[in-house]
Each structure stands twice: as structure tokens, then as C-alpha cells.
Coordinates of C-alpha atoms in Angstrom, one line a residue:
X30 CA 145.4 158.1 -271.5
X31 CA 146.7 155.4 -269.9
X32 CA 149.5 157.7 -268.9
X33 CA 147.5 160.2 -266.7
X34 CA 145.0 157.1 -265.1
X35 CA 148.7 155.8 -263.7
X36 CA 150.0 158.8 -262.2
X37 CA 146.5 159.4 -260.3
X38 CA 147.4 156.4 -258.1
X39 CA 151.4 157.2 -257.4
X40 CA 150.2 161.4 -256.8
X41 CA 147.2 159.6 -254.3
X42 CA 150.0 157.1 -252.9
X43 CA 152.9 159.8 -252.4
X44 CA 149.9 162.0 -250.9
X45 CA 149.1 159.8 -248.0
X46 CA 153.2 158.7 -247.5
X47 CA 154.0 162.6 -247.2
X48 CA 151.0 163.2 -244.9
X49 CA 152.1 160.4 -242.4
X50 CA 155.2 161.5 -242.5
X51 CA 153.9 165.2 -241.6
X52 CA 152.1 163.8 -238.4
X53 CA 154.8 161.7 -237.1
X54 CA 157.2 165.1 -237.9
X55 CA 154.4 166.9 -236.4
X56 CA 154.3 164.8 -232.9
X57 CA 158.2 165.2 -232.7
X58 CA 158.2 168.7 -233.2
X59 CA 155.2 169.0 -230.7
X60 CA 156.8 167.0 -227.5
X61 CA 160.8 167.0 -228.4
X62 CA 161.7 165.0 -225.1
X63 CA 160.0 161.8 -227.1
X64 CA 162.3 162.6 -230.0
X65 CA 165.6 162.9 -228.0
X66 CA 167.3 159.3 -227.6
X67 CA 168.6 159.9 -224.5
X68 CA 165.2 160.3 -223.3
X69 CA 164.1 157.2 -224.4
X70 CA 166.9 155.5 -222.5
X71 CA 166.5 156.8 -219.9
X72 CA 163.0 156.0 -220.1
X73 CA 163.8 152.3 -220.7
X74 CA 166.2 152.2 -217.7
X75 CA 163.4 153.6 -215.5
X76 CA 161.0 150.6 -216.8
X77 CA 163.7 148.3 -216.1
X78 CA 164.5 149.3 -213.1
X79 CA 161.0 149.4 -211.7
X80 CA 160.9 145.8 -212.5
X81 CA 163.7 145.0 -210.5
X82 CA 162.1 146.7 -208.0
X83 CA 165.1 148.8 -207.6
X84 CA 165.0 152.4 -205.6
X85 CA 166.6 154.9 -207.5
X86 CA 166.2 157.9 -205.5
X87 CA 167.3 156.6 -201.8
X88 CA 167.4 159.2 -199.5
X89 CA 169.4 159.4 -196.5
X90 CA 168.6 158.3 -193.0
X91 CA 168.8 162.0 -191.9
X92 CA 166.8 163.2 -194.7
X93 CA 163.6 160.5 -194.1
X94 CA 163.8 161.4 -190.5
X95 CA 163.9 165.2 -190.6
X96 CA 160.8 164.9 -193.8
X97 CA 158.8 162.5 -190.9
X98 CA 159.5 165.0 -187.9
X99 CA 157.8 167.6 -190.2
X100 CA 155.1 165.5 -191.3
X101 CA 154.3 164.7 -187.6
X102 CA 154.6 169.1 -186.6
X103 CA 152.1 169.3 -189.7
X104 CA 149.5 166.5 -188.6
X105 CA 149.7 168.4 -185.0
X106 CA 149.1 171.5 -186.0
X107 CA 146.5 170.5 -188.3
X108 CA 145.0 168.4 -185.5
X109 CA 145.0 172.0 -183.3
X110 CA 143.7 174.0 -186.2
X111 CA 140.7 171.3 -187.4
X112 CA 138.8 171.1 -183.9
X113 CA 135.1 171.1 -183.6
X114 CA 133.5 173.9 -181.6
X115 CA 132.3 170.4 -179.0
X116 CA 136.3 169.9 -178.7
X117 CA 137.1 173.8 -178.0
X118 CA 134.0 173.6 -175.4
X119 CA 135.1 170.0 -173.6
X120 CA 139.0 171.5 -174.0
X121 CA 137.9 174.6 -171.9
X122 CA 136.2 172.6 -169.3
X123 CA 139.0 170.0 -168.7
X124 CA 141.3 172.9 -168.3
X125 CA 138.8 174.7 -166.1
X126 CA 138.6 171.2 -164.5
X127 CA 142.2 170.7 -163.8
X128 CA 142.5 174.6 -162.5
X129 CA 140.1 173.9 -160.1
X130 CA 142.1 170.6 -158.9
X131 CA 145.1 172.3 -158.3
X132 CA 143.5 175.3 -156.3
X133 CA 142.0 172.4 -154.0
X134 CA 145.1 170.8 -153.6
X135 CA 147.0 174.2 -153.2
X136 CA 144.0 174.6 -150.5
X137 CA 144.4 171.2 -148.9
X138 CA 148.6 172.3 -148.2
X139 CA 147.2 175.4 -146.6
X140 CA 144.7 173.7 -144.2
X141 CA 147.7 170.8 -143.8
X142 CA 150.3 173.5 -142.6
X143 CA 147.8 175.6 -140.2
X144 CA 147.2 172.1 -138.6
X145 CA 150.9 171.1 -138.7
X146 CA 151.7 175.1 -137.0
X147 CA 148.6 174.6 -134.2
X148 CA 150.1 170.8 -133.4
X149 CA 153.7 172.1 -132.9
X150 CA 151.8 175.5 -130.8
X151 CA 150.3 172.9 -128.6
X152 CA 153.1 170.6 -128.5
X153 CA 155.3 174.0 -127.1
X154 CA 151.8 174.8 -124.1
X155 CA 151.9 171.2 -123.7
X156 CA 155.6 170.9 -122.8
X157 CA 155.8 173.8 -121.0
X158 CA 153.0 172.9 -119.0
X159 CA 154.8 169.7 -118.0
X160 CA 158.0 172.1 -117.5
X161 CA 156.3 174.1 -114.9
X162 CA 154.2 171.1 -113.5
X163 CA 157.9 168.9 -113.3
X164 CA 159.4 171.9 -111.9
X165 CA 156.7 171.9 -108.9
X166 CA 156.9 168.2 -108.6
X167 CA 160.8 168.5 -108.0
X168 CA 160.4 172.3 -105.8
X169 CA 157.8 169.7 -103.7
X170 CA 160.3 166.7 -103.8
X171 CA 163.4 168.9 -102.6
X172 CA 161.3 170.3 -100.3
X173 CA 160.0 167.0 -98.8
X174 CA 163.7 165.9 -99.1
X175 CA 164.9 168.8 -97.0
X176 CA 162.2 168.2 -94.3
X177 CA 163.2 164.2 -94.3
X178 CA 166.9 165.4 -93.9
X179 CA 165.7 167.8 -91.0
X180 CA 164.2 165.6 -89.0

């Protein structure tokens, strides 16, 4: 008897051994990346290297500037997508606002040129009023000329 109250305790002993042996195999089996050494390695390196404070993945100038250039397109046209009904509304009046602006000033330029063409119409009356008042002036002068030489 003293036989089988022995054996109880190795069969309870190699029961508990074989079961964690089954649940480590079981872990392996369930994520094999943990299992492979390289993976751990790598793993390590990454640790290591983070410590350092060491970039591994540095991307070129080119590449940084081209990902921000698309960042900023995105933020705009989010920026143009995400308005508020108020913005739409105070949008359409300040474009409203500066249409009517321009159609003054494109007034203003008309009024400005009909002035500028009635100044240059007077300017031609006024000159050729003093053309034909000159030309009297010097008919009366030769004539008072010719009388002065007659006498």
C-alpha cells in the first residue's frame, strides 16, 4: 500500500508539469511571431533603440514635404467642406459686397472718362474760339497796320 499512496503524488506532480507545459505550447502555437527568435530580436533592438532615442524610419526631405503639402490640401478642403450655414450666409454677402465695389468703381472710370472727353471737347470750343477771336485781333491789327502805312 505504500506503493500506490507514492505514485498518487508523482501521477498529481507530472499532471500539473505536463499541463504547464500544454499552455506555454498552447500560447506559442496561438501567436508564432512570439515564438520566432528573430522576432524577439528584433523586438529587443526596437526597445533599445527607442531608448537611444534613435529614428529608425527617417524619411526623406521630399517625402516629409510632399506628406505636409497634402496634409495642408486636406485641412483646406475640410475647412471648405465643414462651414456653418452663418459662414455660407456672411461668405455670400462679402462676395455680394465686393461685386458691388467693383461695379462702383467700374462706374466711377465711366463718370471719370465722360468728364475727361467733355474737358478735352471744351478745351477744342475753347481754342477754337481764341483761334477765330486771334484771327480777328490780327485781320484788325493788319488792317490798322495798313491804314498807319497809308497815311
Amino acid at each position: 500500500m505504500a506503493k500506490v499512496s507514492t505514485e498518487q503524488p508523482l501521477m498529481k506532480d507530472q499532471y500539473s508539469t505536463d499541463n504547464r507545459l500544454n499552455a506555454e505550447g498552447s500560447s506559442d502555437e496561438t501567436n508564432p511571431a512570439k515564438a520566432s527568435s528573430s522576432h524577439n530580436e528584433l523586438h529587443k533592438e526596437l526597445l533599445f533603440a527607442h531608448k537611444r532615442g534613435v529614428a529608425l524610419s527617417r524619411r526623406s526631405e521630399l517625402q516629409r514635404v510632399m506628406e505636409r503639402r497634402k496634409r495642408v490640401q486636406n485641412d483646406r478642403e475640410e475647412e471648405g467642406n465643414s462651414r456653418t450655414p452663418l459662414e455660407n450666409v456672411l461668405l455670400r454677402h462679402q462676395q455680394k459686397q465686393l461685386e458691388r465695389e467693383r461695379e462702383e468703381k467700374v462706374g466711377e472710370e465711366a463718370q471719370l472718362m465722360e468728364f475727361l472727353r467733355v474737358r478735352q471737347n471744351l478745351r477744342k470750343i475753347h481754342s477754337a474760339i481764341q483761334n477765330k477771336t486771334g484771327s480777328e485781333v490780327q485781320q484788325k491789327n493788319a488792317s490798322k497796320i495798313e491804314k498807319s502805312n497809308q497815311i
